[in-house]
Short mmCIF file of C-alpha atoms in Angstrom, two decimals:
data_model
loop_
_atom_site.label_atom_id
_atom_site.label_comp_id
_atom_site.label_asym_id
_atom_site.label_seq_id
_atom_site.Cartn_x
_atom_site.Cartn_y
_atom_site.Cartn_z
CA UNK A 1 135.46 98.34 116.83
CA UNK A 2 138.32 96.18 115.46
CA UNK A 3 137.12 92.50 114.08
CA UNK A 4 139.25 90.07 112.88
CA UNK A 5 138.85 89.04 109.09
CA UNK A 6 136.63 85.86 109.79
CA UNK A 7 133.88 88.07 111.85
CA UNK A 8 134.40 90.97 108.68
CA UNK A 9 133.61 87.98 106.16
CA UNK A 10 130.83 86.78 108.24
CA UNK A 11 129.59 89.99 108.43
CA UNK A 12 129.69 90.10 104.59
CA UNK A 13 128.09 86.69 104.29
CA UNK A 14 125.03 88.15 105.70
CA UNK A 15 124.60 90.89 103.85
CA UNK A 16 125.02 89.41 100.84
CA UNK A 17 122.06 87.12 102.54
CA UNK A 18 119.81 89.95 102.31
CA UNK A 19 119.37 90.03 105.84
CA UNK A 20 118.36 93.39 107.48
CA UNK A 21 120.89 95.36 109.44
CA UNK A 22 118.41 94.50 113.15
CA UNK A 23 118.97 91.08 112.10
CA UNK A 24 122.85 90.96 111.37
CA UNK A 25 122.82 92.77 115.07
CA UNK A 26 121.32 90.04 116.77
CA UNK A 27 123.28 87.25 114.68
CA UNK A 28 126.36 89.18 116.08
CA UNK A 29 125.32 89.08 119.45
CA UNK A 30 124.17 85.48 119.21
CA UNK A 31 126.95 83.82 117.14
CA UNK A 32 129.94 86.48 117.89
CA UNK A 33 129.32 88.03 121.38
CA UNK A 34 129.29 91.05 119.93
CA UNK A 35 127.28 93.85 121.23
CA UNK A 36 126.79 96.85 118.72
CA UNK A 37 124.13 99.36 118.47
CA UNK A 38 122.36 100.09 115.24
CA UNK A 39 124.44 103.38 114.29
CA UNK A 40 127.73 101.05 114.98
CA UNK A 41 126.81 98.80 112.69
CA UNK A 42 126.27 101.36 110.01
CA UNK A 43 129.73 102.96 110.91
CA UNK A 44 131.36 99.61 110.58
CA UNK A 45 129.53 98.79 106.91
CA UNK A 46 130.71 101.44 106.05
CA UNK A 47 134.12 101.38 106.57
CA UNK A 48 134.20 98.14 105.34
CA UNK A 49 132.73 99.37 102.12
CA UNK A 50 130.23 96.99 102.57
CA UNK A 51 126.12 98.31 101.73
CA UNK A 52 123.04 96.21 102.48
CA UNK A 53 121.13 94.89 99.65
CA UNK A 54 118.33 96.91 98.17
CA UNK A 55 115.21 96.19 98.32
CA UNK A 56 113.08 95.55 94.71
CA UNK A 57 111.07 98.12 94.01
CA UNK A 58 107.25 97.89 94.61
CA UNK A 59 105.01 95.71 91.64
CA UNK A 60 103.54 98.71 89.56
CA UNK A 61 99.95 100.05 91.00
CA UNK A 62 97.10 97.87 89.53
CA UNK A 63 94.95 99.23 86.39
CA UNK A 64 92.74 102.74 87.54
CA UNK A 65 89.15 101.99 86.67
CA UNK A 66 87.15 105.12 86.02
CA UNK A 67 84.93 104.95 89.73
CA UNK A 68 85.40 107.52 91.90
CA UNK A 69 84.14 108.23 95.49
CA UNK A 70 82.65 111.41 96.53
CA UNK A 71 83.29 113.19 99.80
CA UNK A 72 81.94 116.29 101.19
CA UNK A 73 85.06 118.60 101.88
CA UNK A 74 88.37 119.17 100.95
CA UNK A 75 90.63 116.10 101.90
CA UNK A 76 93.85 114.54 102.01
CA UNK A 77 95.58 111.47 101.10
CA UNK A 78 95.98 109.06 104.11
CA UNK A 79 95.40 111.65 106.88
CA UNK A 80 97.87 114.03 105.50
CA UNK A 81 96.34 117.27 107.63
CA UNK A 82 94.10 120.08 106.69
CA UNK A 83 93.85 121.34 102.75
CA UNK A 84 95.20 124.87 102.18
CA UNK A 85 93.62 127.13 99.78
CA UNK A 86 94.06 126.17 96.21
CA UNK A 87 95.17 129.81 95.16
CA UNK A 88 98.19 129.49 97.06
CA UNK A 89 99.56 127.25 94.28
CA UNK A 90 102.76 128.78 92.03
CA UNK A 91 102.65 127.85 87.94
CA UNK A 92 104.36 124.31 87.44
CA UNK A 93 106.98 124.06 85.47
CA UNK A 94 105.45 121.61 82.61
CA UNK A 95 107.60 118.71 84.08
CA UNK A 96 104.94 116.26 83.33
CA UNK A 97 104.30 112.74 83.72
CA UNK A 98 102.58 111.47 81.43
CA UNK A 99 101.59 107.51 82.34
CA UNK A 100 98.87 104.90 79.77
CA UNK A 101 95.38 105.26 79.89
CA UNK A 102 93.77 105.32 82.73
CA UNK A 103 95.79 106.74 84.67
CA UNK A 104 97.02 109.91 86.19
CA UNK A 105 99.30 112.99 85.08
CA UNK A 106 101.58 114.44 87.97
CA UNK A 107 103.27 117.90 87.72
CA UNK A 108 105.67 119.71 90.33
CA UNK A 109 106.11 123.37 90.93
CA UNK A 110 108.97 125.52 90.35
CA UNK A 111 108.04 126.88 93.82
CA UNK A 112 106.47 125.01 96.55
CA UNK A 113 103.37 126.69 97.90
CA UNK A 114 104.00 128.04 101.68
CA UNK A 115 104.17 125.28 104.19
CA UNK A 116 105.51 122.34 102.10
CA UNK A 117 108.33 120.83 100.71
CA UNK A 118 106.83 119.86 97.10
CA UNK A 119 103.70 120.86 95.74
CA UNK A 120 101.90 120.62 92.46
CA UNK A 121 98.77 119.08 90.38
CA UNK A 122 97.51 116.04 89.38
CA UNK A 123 94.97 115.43 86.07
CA UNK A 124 93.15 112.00 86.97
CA UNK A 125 91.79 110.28 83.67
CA UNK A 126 88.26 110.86 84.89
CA UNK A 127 88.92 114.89 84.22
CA UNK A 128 89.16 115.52 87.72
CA UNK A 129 92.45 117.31 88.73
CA UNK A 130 93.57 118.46 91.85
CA UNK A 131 96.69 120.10 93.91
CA UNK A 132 99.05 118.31 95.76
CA UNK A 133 101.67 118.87 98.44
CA UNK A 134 104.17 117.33 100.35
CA UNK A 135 104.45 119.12 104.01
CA UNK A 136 107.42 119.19 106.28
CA UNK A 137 106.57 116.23 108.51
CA UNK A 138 106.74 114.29 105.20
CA UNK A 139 102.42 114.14 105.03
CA UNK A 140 100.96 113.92 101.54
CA UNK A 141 97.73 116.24 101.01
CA UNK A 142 95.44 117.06 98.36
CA UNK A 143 93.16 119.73 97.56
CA UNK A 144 90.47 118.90 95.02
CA UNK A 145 89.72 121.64 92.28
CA UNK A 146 86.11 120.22 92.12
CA UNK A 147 84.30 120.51 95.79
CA UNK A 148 83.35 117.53 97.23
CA UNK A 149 85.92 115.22 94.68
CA UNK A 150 87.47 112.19 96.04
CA UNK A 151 89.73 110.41 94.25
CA UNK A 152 89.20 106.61 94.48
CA UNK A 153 91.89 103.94 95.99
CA UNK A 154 93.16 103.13 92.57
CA UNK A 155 92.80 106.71 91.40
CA UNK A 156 95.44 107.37 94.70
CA UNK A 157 97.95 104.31 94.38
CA UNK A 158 98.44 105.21 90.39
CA UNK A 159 98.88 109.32 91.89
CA UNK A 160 101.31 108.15 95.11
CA UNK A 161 103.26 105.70 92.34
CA UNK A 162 103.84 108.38 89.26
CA UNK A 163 104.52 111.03 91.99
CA UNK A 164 106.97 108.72 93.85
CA UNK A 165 108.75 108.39 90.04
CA UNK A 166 108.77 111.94 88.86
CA UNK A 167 110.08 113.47 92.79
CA UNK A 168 112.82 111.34 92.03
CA UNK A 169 113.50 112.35 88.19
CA UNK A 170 114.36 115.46 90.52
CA UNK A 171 116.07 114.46 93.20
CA UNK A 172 113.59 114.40 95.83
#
């Protein structure tokens, strides 16, 4: 689509507005007359070298307290599907992090287990540990090591936040 340099600056304007890329659609539909679908848009950013602003990144997860909720089966985080069996899990490769007290420690396998992306275990600060995996549909799961272990909400923000940091020390 070929704009003139006042709807290109315009264009610019709201980006640099922080508006979302829905919203600069319907301000060019509304102010310019402009109809172009979401993909378009992207096209056109990027030709124009242009990128949306980022977002900040999340406050950190608040302080774990040492509570923990039991269950009475195998679960996983936020509806993530079935647990597999926990010998199905490869070595991890010691790529560890390691957070204050409190809190949780997060490894990732060499080798996913079969079925998922990313798997590996997680130490919670109450001794518990448990194995971890990230499927293909993108669904986190857990398998506890100790039967019947639930990890609490805090215990599971802390996990989802230092896993969130160290699958993207690798390029996840």
């Amino acid at each position: 689509m070929n704009l003139d340099q006042a709807q290109r600056d315009k264009i610019a304007t709201w980006l640099e507005q922080g508006l979302k890329l829905g919203d600069i659609q319907s301000k060019l539909v509304s102010e310019l007359g402009i109809r172009m679908t979401y993909m378009e848009l992207r096209f056109l950013l990027d030709d124009l070298k242009l990128k949306p602003k980022e977002k900040e990144p999340p406050a950190a997860p608040p302080e774990v307290s040492k509570a923990a909720s039991g269950a009475k089966s195998s679960t996983d985080v936020k509806g993530a599907g079935p647990a597999a069996p926990a010998d199905q899990l490869d070595d991890a490769d010691g790529s560890e992090e390691e957070a204050g007290p409190g809190n949780v420690s997060v490894t990732v396998d060499r080798l996913a287990r079969p079925g998922a992306l990313v798997s590996g275990n997680v130490t919670f600060s109450d001794g518990n540990s448990a194995q971890w995996y990230l499927d293909q549909t993108g669904r986190l799961g857990m398998v506890p090591k100790q039967q019947g272990y639930r990890p609490s909400q805090p215990y599971l923000l802390n996990f989802q936040a230092q896993l969130q940091s160290e699958l993207a020390k690798q390029g996840y």
